Coordinates of C-alpha atoms in Angstrom, one line a residue:
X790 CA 3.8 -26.0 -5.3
X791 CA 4.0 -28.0 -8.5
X792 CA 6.2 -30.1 -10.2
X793 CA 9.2 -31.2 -8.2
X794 CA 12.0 -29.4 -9.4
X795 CA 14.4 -32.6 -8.1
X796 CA 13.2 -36.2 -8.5
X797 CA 16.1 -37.8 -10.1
X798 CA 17.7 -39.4 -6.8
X799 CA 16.3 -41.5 -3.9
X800 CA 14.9 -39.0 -1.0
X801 CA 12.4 -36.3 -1.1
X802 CA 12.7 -33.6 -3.8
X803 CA 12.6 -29.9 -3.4
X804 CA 8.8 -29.8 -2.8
X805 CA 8.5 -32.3 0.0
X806 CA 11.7 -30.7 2.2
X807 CA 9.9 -27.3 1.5
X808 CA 6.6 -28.4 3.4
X809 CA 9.1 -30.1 5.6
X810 CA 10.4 -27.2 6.5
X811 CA 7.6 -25.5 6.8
X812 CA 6.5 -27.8 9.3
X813 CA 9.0 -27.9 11.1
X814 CA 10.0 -23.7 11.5
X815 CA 6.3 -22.2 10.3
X816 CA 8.3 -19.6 8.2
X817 CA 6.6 -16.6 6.9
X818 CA 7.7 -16.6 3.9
X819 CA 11.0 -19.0 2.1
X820 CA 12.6 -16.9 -0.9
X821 CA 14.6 -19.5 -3.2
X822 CA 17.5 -17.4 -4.3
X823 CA 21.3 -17.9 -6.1
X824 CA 21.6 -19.8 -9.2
X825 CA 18.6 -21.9 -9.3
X826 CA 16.2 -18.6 -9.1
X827 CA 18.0 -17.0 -12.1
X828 CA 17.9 -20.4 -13.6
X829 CA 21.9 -20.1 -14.5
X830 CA 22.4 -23.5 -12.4
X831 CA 24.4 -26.5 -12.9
X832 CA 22.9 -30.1 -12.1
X833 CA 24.9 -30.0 -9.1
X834 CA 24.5 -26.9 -7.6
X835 CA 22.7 -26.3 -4.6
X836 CA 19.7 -25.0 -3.6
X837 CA 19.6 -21.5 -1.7
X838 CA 16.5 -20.5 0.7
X839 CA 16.0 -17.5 2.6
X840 CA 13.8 -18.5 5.5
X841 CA 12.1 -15.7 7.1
X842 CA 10.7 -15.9 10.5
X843 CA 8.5 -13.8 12.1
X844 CA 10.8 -13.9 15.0
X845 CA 13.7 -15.8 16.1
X846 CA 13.5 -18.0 18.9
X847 CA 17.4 -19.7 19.0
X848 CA 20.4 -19.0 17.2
X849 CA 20.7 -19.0 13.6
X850 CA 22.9 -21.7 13.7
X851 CA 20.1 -23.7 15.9
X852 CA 17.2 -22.8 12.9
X853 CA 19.6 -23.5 10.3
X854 CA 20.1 -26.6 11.8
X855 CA 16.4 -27.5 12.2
X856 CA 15.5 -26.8 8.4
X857 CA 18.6 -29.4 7.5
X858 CA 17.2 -31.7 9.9
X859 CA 13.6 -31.4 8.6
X860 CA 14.4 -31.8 5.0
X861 CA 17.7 -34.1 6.2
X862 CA 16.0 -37.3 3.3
X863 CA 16.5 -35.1 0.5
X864 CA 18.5 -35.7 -2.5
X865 CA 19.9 -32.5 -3.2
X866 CA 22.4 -30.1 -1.9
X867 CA 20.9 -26.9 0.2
X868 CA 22.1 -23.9 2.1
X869 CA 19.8 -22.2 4.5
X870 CA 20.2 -18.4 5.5
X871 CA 17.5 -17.6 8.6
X872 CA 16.7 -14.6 9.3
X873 CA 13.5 -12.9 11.2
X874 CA 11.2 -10.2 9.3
X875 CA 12.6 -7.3 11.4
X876 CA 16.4 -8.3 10.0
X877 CA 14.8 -8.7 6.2
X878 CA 13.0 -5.1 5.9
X879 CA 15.6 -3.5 7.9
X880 CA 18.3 -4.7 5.6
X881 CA 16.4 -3.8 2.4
X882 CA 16.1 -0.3 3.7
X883 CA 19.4 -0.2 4.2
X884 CA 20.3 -2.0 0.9
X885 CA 22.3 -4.4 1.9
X886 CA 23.7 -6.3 -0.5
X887 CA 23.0 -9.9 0.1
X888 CA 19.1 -9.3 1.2
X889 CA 18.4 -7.2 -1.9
X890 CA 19.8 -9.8 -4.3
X891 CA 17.9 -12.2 -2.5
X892 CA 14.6 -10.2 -2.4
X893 CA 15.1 -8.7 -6.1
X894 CA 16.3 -11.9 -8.0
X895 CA 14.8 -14.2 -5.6
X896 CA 11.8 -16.4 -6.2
X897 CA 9.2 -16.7 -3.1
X898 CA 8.2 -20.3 -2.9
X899 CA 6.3 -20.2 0.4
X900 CA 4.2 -17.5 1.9
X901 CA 2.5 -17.4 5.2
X902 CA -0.2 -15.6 4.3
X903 CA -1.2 -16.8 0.9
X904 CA -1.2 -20.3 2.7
X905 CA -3.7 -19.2 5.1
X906 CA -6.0 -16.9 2.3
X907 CA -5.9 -21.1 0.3
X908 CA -6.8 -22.7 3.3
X909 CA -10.1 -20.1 3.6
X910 CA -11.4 -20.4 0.1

C-alpha cells in the first residue's frame, strides 16, 4: 500500500487499520472516498471507506461496527459505509447519488482480486 498517509499520532496509521480491516471483514474491494480522495482535506478530517462485501452476513450496523473495532488503535478519525456488491452495481445502474460519487471520485485502496493475482506471481 505504500507510505502511510497518517503517522503523526500514537496508534496505527491508515495502512495498518486497512489490512486490519481486511482481516477482519475479507472485503472485495475498500474505495477511499470524500475529501481525502479529492485531496481537498483538512488535517482533521476524516477518513471515508466504502467497504464492499461480496455479501452481507449481519446488519450494516454490526459490519460497520467490526471494521471500527478492527482498526479501533488508530489515530485518525473514520466513517465506514458497508455495503455488498449486489447493493454497489445496482446503485450505479441506477445512479444513485452517493455510490457514483464514491465510485467516480473515489480511490480503490484494496481489491480482492488484485490481492490474490500478487499472491500468485
Amino acid at each position: 500500500m505504500g507510505t502511510s498517509v497518517v503517522r503523526s499520532r500514537k496508534g496505527i496509521g491508515f495502512d495498518d487499520a486497512v489490512k486490519r480491516i481486511v482481516e477482519a471483514l475479507e472485503p472485495e474491494r475498500i474505495i477511499l472516498f470524500g475529501s481525502r480522495a479529492r485531496g481537498d482535506h483538512r488535517v482533521d478530517s476524516d477518513y471515508d471507506l466504502l467497504i464492499e462485501l461480496r455479501s452481507l452476513h449481519g446488519s450494516r450496523f454490526e459490519l460497520a461496527a467490526k471494521a471500527h473495532e478492527a482498526a479501533q488503535e488508530r489515530n485518525f478519525p473514520l466513517d465506514v459505509v458497508v455495503a455488498s456488491c449486489e447493493e454497489i452495481e445496482t446503485s450505479r445502474l441506477e445512479q444513485a447519488d452517493f455510490v457514483c460519487h464514491a465510485l467516480e471520485d473515489g480511490l480503490v485502496i484494496y481489491e480482492k482480486s488484485a490481492r490474490q493475482w500478487l499472491e500468485r506471481a
